[in-house]
GROMACS .gro file of C-alpha atoms in nm:
model
  326
    1MET     CA    1   7.130  -5.260   6.156
    2ALA     CA    2   6.883  -5.374   5.891
    3GLU     CA    3   6.567  -5.170   5.855
    4LYS     CA    4   6.267  -5.338   6.012
    5PRO     CA    5   5.960  -5.414   5.799
    6LYS     CA    6   5.698  -5.141   5.812
    7ILE     CA    7   5.339  -5.210   5.906
    8ALA     CA    8   5.032  -4.988   5.935
    9LEU     CA    9   4.696  -5.018   6.108
   10TYR     CA   10   4.380  -4.831   6.015
   11TRP     CA   11   4.015  -4.837   6.114
   12CYS     CA   12   3.705  -4.759   5.913
   13ALA     CA   13   3.343  -4.818   6.024
   14SER     CA   14   3.404  -5.018   6.341
   15CYS     CA   15   3.348  -5.015   6.716
   16GLY     CA   16   3.713  -5.005   6.825
   17GLY     CA   17   3.716  -5.366   6.938
   18CYS     CA   18   3.972  -5.462   6.676
   19GLU     CA   19   4.205  -5.193   6.808
   20GLU     CA   20   4.159  -5.348   7.152
   21ALA     CA   21   4.243  -5.686   6.999
   22VAL     CA   22   4.590  -5.553   6.917
   23VAL     CA   23   4.634  -5.423   7.272
   24ASP     CA   24   4.507  -5.759   7.403
   25LEU     CA   25   4.827  -5.916   7.275
   26ALA     CA   26   4.960  -5.795   7.613
   27GLU     CA   27   5.331  -5.882   7.648
   28ASP     CA   28   5.324  -6.049   7.306
   29ILE     CA   29   5.287  -5.706   7.150
   30LEU     CA   30   5.652  -5.652   7.248
   31THR     CA   31   5.747  -5.951   7.033
   32VAL     CA   32   5.570  -5.791   6.739
   33VAL     CA   33   5.712  -5.443   6.799
   34GLU     CA   34   6.065  -5.587   6.814
   35LYS     CA   35   6.023  -5.716   6.460
   36VAL     CA   36   5.841  -5.426   6.289
   37ASP     CA   37   5.823  -5.050   6.262
   38ILE     CA   38   5.465  -4.921   6.300
   39VAL     CA   39   5.448  -4.626   6.060
   40PHE     CA   40   5.074  -4.549   6.076
   41TRP     CA   41   4.817  -4.619   6.349
   42PRO     CA   42   4.583  -4.319   6.393
   43VAL     CA   43   4.408  -4.455   6.702
   44ALA     CA   44   4.735  -4.481   6.897
   45LEU     CA   45   5.012  -4.284   6.725
   46ASP     CA   46   5.028  -3.931   6.589
   47PHE     CA   47   5.078  -4.001   6.220
   48LYS     CA   48   4.881  -3.814   5.953
   49ARG     CA   49   4.753  -3.895   5.608
   50GLU     CA   50   5.029  -3.685   5.453
   51ASP     CA   51   5.288  -3.912   5.617
   52VAL     CA   52   5.144  -4.204   5.422
   53GLU     CA   53   5.121  -4.001   5.101
   54LYS     CA   54   5.496  -3.930   5.118
   55MET     CA   55   5.584  -4.300   5.128
   56LYS     CA   56   5.685  -4.490   4.818
   57ASP     CA   57   5.433  -4.726   4.664
   58GLY     CA   58   5.474  -5.066   4.827
   59GLU     CA   59   5.695  -4.927   5.105
   60ILE     CA   60   5.473  -5.071   5.380
   61LEU     CA   61   5.503  -5.448   5.414
   62ALA     CA   62   5.152  -5.501   5.550
   63THR     CA   63   4.855  -5.288   5.648
   64PHE     CA   64   4.588  -5.423   5.881
   65ILE     CA   65   4.254  -5.255   5.812
   66ASN     CA   66   3.954  -5.311   6.036
   67GLY     CA   67   3.601  -5.187   5.989
   68ALA     CA   68   3.361  -5.174   5.698
   69VAL     CA   69   3.363  -4.897   5.438
   70ARG     CA   70   3.074  -4.649   5.460
   71LEU     CA   71   3.226  -4.305   5.398
   72SER     CA   72   3.413  -4.155   5.105
   73GLU     CA   73   3.700  -4.068   5.341
   74GLN     CA   74   3.735  -4.435   5.434
   75GLU     CA   75   3.735  -4.539   5.069
   76ASP     CA   76   4.002  -4.281   4.982
   77MET     CA   77   4.220  -4.389   5.274
   78VAL     CA   78   4.204  -4.764   5.207
   79LYS     CA   79   4.285  -4.704   4.839
   80LEU     CA   80   4.588  -4.498   4.944
   81LEU     CA   81   4.700  -4.769   5.184
   82ARG     CA   82   4.651  -5.034   4.915
   83ARG     CA   83   4.888  -4.843   4.690
   84LYS     CA   84   5.150  -4.798   4.962
   85SER     CA   85   5.136  -5.156   5.093
   86LYS     CA   86   5.267  -5.487   4.963
   87LEU     CA   87   4.999  -5.671   5.160
   88ILE     CA   88   4.652  -5.572   5.280
   89ILE     CA   89   4.493  -5.772   5.561
   90ALA     CA   90   4.121  -5.741   5.636
   91PHE     CA   91   4.129  -5.742   6.015
   92GLY     CA   92   3.813  -5.853   6.194
   93ALA     CA   93   3.458  -5.934   6.088
   94CYS     CA   94   3.367  -5.584   5.966
   95ALA     CA   95   3.652  -5.565   5.715
   96HIS     CA   96   3.616  -5.935   5.634
   97MET     CA   97   3.240  -5.944   5.565
   98GLY     CA   98   3.087  -5.605   5.652
   99GLY     CA   99   3.020  -5.689   6.016
  100VAL     CA  100   2.750  -5.548   6.240
  101PRO     CA  101   2.764  -5.207   6.062
  102GLY     CA  102   2.667  -5.395   5.746
  103LEU     CA  103   2.321  -5.461   5.889
  104ALA     CA  104   2.247  -5.102   5.791
  105ASN     CA  105   2.215  -5.231   5.435
  106ALA     CA  106   1.871  -5.358   5.535
  107GLN     CA  107   1.764  -4.990   5.537
  108THR     CA  108   1.807  -4.713   5.284
  109LYS     CA  109   2.036  -4.419   5.345
  110GLU     CA  110   1.730  -4.192   5.341
  111LYS     CA  111   1.552  -4.391   5.614
  112ILE     CA  112   1.863  -4.390   5.831
  113PHE     CA  113   1.903  -4.013   5.802
  114GLU     CA  114   1.532  -3.954   5.859
  115TYR     CA  115   1.539  -4.145   6.186
  116TYR     CA  116   1.871  -4.020   6.324
  117TYR     CA  117   1.828  -3.654   6.232
  118HIS     CA  118   1.451  -3.599   6.221
  119THR     CA  119   1.217  -3.850   6.384
  120GLY     CA  120   1.423  -4.032   6.649
  121PRO     CA  121   1.282  -4.003   7.005
  122ILE     CA  122   1.575  -3.796   7.139
  123VAL     CA  123   1.638  -3.582   6.830
  124VAL     CA  124   1.630  -3.203   6.873
  125ASN     CA  125   1.679  -3.062   6.525
  126PRO     CA  126   1.419  -2.791   6.454
  127GLU     CA  127   1.604  -2.675   6.142
  128LYS     CA  128   1.587  -3.028   5.996
  129ASN     CA  129   1.959  -3.028   5.919
  130LYS     CA  130   2.129  -3.344   5.803
  131PRO     CA  131   2.491  -3.407   5.705
  132SER     CA  132   2.609  -3.372   5.347
  133PRO     CA  133   2.955  -3.323   5.192
  134ASP     CA  134   2.906  -2.947   5.152
  135PHE     CA  135   2.719  -2.888   5.481
  136ALA     CA  136   3.014  -2.711   5.649
  137LYS     CA  137   3.195  -2.566   5.347
  138ASN     CA  138   3.130  -2.213   5.468
  139LYS     CA  139   3.330  -2.302   5.781
  140GLY     CA  140   3.629  -2.415   5.580
  141PHE     CA  141   3.598  -2.792   5.579
  142GLU     CA  142   3.412  -3.065   5.398
  143LEU     CA  143   3.232  -3.367   5.539
  144PRO     CA  144   3.286  -3.707   5.378
  145GLU     CA  145   3.007  -3.853   5.170
  146PHE     CA  146   2.786  -4.110   5.343
  147TYR     CA  147   2.745  -4.386   5.086
  148LYS     CA  148   2.415  -4.565   5.029
  149ASP     CA  149   2.569  -4.905   5.116
  150VAL     CA  150   2.811  -5.049   5.367
  151ARG     CA  151   3.083  -5.254   5.197
  152ALA     CA  152   3.334  -5.512   5.310
  153LEU     CA  153   3.696  -5.421   5.244
  154ASP     CA  154   3.739  -5.653   4.944
  155GLN     CA  155   3.442  -5.486   4.778
  156VAL     CA  156   3.652  -5.168   4.763
  157ILE     CA  157   4.015  -5.278   4.725
  158ASP     CA  158   4.212  -5.594   4.660
  159VAL     CA  159   4.271  -5.787   4.984
  160ASP     CA  160   4.552  -6.038   5.034
  161TYR     CA  161   4.453  -6.206   5.362
  162TYR     CA  162   4.176  -6.211   5.620
  163ILE     CA  163   4.190  -6.228   5.999
  164PRO     CA  164   3.836  -6.312   6.116
  165GLY     CA  165   3.654  -6.246   6.440
  166CYS     CA  166   3.458  -5.987   6.636
  167ALA     CA  167   3.712  -5.912   6.761
  168PRO     CA  168   3.996  -6.143   6.655
  169PRO     CA  169   4.132  -6.329   6.961
  170PRO     CA  170   4.497  -6.268   7.058
  171ASN     CA  171   4.625  -6.609   6.944
  172ILE     CA  172   4.485  -6.556   6.594
  173VAL     CA  173   4.635  -6.205   6.574
  174LYS     CA  174   4.979  -6.312   6.696
  175ASN     CA  175   4.999  -6.617   6.470
  176ALA     CA  176   4.884  -6.417   6.168
  177VAL     CA  177   5.140  -6.140   6.222
  178LEU     CA  178   5.427  -6.385   6.276
  179THR     CA  179   5.323  -6.583   5.967
  180LEU     CA  180   5.330  -6.270   5.753
  181LEU     CA  181   5.669  -6.166   5.892
  182SER     CA  182   5.815  -6.511   5.832
  183GLY     CA  183   5.793  -6.466   5.457
  184ASN     CA  184   5.636  -6.811   5.429
  185LEU     CA  185   5.309  -6.674   5.300
  186PRO     CA  186   4.995  -6.882   5.249
  187PRO     CA  187   4.802  -6.861   4.920
  188LYS     CA  188   4.648  -6.521   4.851
  189GLY     CA  189   4.294  -6.488   4.980
  190LYS     CA  190   4.353  -6.720   5.274
  191VAL     CA  191   4.154  -6.670   5.594
  192LEU     CA  192   4.417  -6.698   5.867
  193ALA     CA  193   4.226  -6.929   6.098
  194SER     CA  194   4.112  -7.292   6.109
  195ASP     CA  195   3.992  -7.469   5.794
  196ARG     CA  196   3.737  -7.669   5.995
  197SER     CA  197   3.407  -7.572   6.151
  198LEU     CA  198   3.381  -7.451   6.508
  199CYS     CA  199   3.219  -7.780   6.614
  200TYR     CA  200   3.559  -7.953   6.592
  201ASP     CA  201   3.690  -7.720   6.865
  202CYS     CA  202   3.372  -7.712   7.071
  203PRO     CA  203   3.392  -7.870   7.419
  204LEU     CA  204   3.028  -7.982   7.378
  205ASN     CA  205   3.080  -8.162   7.048
  206GLU     CA  206   3.097  -8.505   7.210
  207THR     CA  207   2.746  -8.461   7.352
  208LYS     CA  208   2.589  -8.470   7.006
  209PRO     CA  209   2.416  -8.800   6.921
  210ASP     CA  210   2.561  -9.022   6.648
  211GLU     CA  211   2.234  -9.012   6.455
  212GLY     CA  212   2.252  -8.632   6.424
  213ILE     CA  213   2.066  -8.338   6.572
  214LYS     CA  214   1.690  -8.297   6.548
  215ILE     CA  215   1.488  -8.027   6.727
  216LYS     CA  216   1.118  -7.954   6.767
  217GLU     CA  217   1.151  -7.586   6.856
  218ILE     CA  218   1.396  -7.298   6.837
  219LYS     CA  219   1.445  -7.115   7.164
  220ARG     CA  220   1.545  -6.754   7.211
  221TYR     CA  221   1.841  -6.695   7.441
  222TYR     CA  222   1.709  -6.481   7.725
  223GLU     CA  223   1.709  -6.723   8.018
  224PRO     CA  224   2.071  -6.840   8.044
  225GLU     CA  225   2.007  -7.005   8.380
  226LYS     CA  226   1.796  -7.263   8.196
  227VAL     CA  227   2.077  -7.358   7.958
  228ASP     CA  228   2.269  -7.677   8.038
  229PRO     CA  229   2.641  -7.585   8.005
  230GLU     CA  230   2.732  -7.954   7.958
  231LYS     CA  231   2.507  -8.022   7.658
  232CYS     CA  232   2.525  -7.916   7.291
  233LEU     CA  233   2.336  -7.589   7.261
  234LEU     CA  234   2.174  -7.696   6.934
  235LEU     CA  235   2.032  -8.004   7.106
  236GLN     CA  236   1.868  -7.764   7.352
  237GLY     CA  237   1.702  -7.575   7.067
  238LEU     CA  238   1.934  -7.273   7.072
  239PRO     CA  239   2.034  -7.148   6.724
  240CYS     CA  240   2.409  -7.202   6.749
  241LEU     CA  241   2.584  -7.139   6.416
  242GLY     CA  242   2.898  -7.336   6.498
  243PRO     CA  243   2.841  -7.607   6.233
  244VAL     CA  244   2.865  -7.352   5.949
  245THR     CA  245   3.122  -7.118   6.106
  246ARG     CA  246   3.499  -7.132   6.068
  247GLY     CA  247   3.682  -7.244   6.381
  248GLY     CA  248   3.988  -7.094   6.546
  249CYS     CA  249   3.829  -6.884   6.820
  250ASP     CA  250   3.877  -7.157   7.084
  251ALA     CA  251   3.497  -7.170   7.120
  252LEU     CA  252   3.502  -6.870   7.353
  253CYS     CA  253   3.130  -6.796   7.325
  254ILE     CA  254   3.035  -7.160   7.381
  255LYS     CA  255   3.258  -7.171   7.689
  256GLY     CA  256   3.068  -6.865   7.809
  257ASN     CA  257   2.740  -7.057   7.762
  258MET     CA  258   2.646  -6.849   7.457
  259PRO     CA  259   2.558  -6.983   7.110
  260CYS     CA  260   2.797  -6.908   6.826
  261THR     CA  261   2.677  -6.609   6.622
  262GLY     CA  262   2.916  -6.663   6.331
  263CYS     CA  263   3.178  -6.388   6.361
  264PHE     CA  264   3.454  -6.604   6.207
  265GLY     CA  265   3.251  -6.631   5.889
  266PRO     CA  266   3.202  -6.916   5.644
  267LEU     CA  267   3.419  -7.212   5.560
  268ASP     CA  268   3.607  -7.222   5.231
  269GLY     CA  269   3.381  -7.253   4.929
  270VAL     CA  270   3.072  -7.101   5.091
  271LYS     CA  271   2.959  -6.793   4.897
  272ASP     CA  272   2.672  -6.681   5.122
  273TYR     CA  273   2.720  -6.742   5.494
  274GLY     CA  274   2.366  -6.647   5.596
  275ALA     CA  275   2.208  -6.875   5.339
  276ALA     CA  276   2.426  -7.164   5.460
  277ALA     CA  277   2.333  -7.092   5.823
  278LEU     CA  278   1.961  -7.074   5.745
  279SER     CA  279   1.981  -7.395   5.544
  280TYR     CA  280   2.151  -7.579   5.829
  281ILE     CA  281   1.908  -7.464   6.100
  282ALA     CA  282   1.610  -7.554   5.880
  283SER     CA  283   1.760  -7.897   5.809
  284ILE     CA  284   1.768  -8.003   6.175
  285ILE     CA  285   1.402  -7.923   6.245
  286ASP     CA  286   1.230  -8.253   6.316
  287SER     CA  287   0.942  -8.220   6.072
  288ASN     CA  288   0.861  -8.295   5.710
  289ASP     CA  289   0.569  -8.052   5.704
  290GLU     CA  290   0.664  -7.728   5.529
  291LYS     CA  291   0.402  -7.525   5.715
  292GLU     CA  292   0.519  -7.654   6.053
  293ILE     CA  293   0.883  -7.585   5.966
  294ASN     CA  294   0.797  -7.226   5.869
  295GLU     CA  295   0.603  -7.177   6.193
  296ILE     CA  296   0.894  -7.304   6.402
  297LEU     CA  297   1.137  -7.074   6.219
  298GLU     CA  298   0.912  -6.768   6.245
  299LYS     CA  299   0.844  -6.821   6.615
  300GLY     CA  300   1.202  -6.898   6.715
  301ILE     CA  301   1.381  -6.655   6.482
  302PRO     CA  302   1.185  -6.328   6.460
  303ASP     CA  303   1.487  -6.147   6.314
  304PRO     CA  304   1.643  -6.380   6.054
  305ILE     CA  305   1.864  -6.110   5.902
  306GLY     CA  306   1.997  -6.015   6.244
  307LEU     CA  307   2.079  -6.377   6.325
  308PHE     CA  308   2.200  -6.528   5.999
  309TYR     CA  309   2.361  -6.211   5.858
  310MET     CA  310   2.481  -6.047   6.178
  311TYR     CA  311   2.829  -6.010   6.031
  312SER     CA  312   2.793  -6.072   5.658
  313LEU     CA  313   2.499  -5.887   5.504
  314PRO     CA  314   2.709  -5.680   5.258
  315LYS     CA  315   2.848  -6.006   5.114
  316SER     CA  316   2.508  -6.176   5.083
  317LEU     CA  317   2.420  -6.289   4.732
  318LEU     CA  318   2.067  -6.384   4.837
  319PHE     CA  319   1.991  -6.046   4.995
  320LYS     CA  320   2.123  -5.857   4.692
  321LYS     CA  321   1.898  -6.067   4.469
  322LEU     CA  322   1.594  -5.988   4.684
  323ILE     CA  323   1.672  -5.614   4.681
  324LYS     CA  324   1.717  -5.620   4.303
  325GLU     CA  325   1.384  -5.796   4.254
  326GLU     CA  326   1.206  -5.539   4.472
   0.00000   0.00000   0.00000
């Protein structure tokens, strides 16, 4: 019997939701397992780093890596997997763009450590200890280095394909895996989801007026009972990012009466998702007065980084420019 293709799965700085996304394949996971041999999946199977090190370079057909890269251990592991794999797939929003962990880039490493190990309201640390690579050397082991920035996977290693989402829905995962196994590969760098914006899949798209959307205020989503589930959320003043977000998720958040937050990332050709999202929201405000527009934005969006860059801050060109100027 011919040897089955080998695949690996690994997680870095993530919540575990992408691991659940694999399990969420339900009975379809049997279809995948029939076709492949899973040779590395630390969250579910008892394989070790040395098992990967013993493999030949390129022996693994495809490795699916979820999570952003924050620690030296994660960087070392993804570089090893890159060497051992023919294909690397960034799996989920954190590997794709940096994800929610990437919001930490809005703070310095020093400020993060100060809060979590010294000044936080539930911290008990009278000796003022904080982690460092040599903190536990006298006990026979070494901690990984905590880097100053969170990085998306392609900021560390070469990535062949991207599966978007927080977490990727089962249909996207299944179709991506079967596409890779078919040998009929799309162009390198392809995001394995729709090429159109979420609005094309949205069940509320037909409620938008032909003349376009214009709003007088931006509302914060904390009273869901006041949201009309049969009307475009943008028309109701809710900052839905569907117009600038890649489709393919089956509009799951919209169907749950929640605005899109952008976890599928930008459409092709967009270099800075957050800048595109901000530009779109600003463009539909029904005013030509710059002061009034700024007031509407400031009142309705008190946390612009948290909204527009919820999943993509490490990839932001605009934010990097602002940091450099400071």
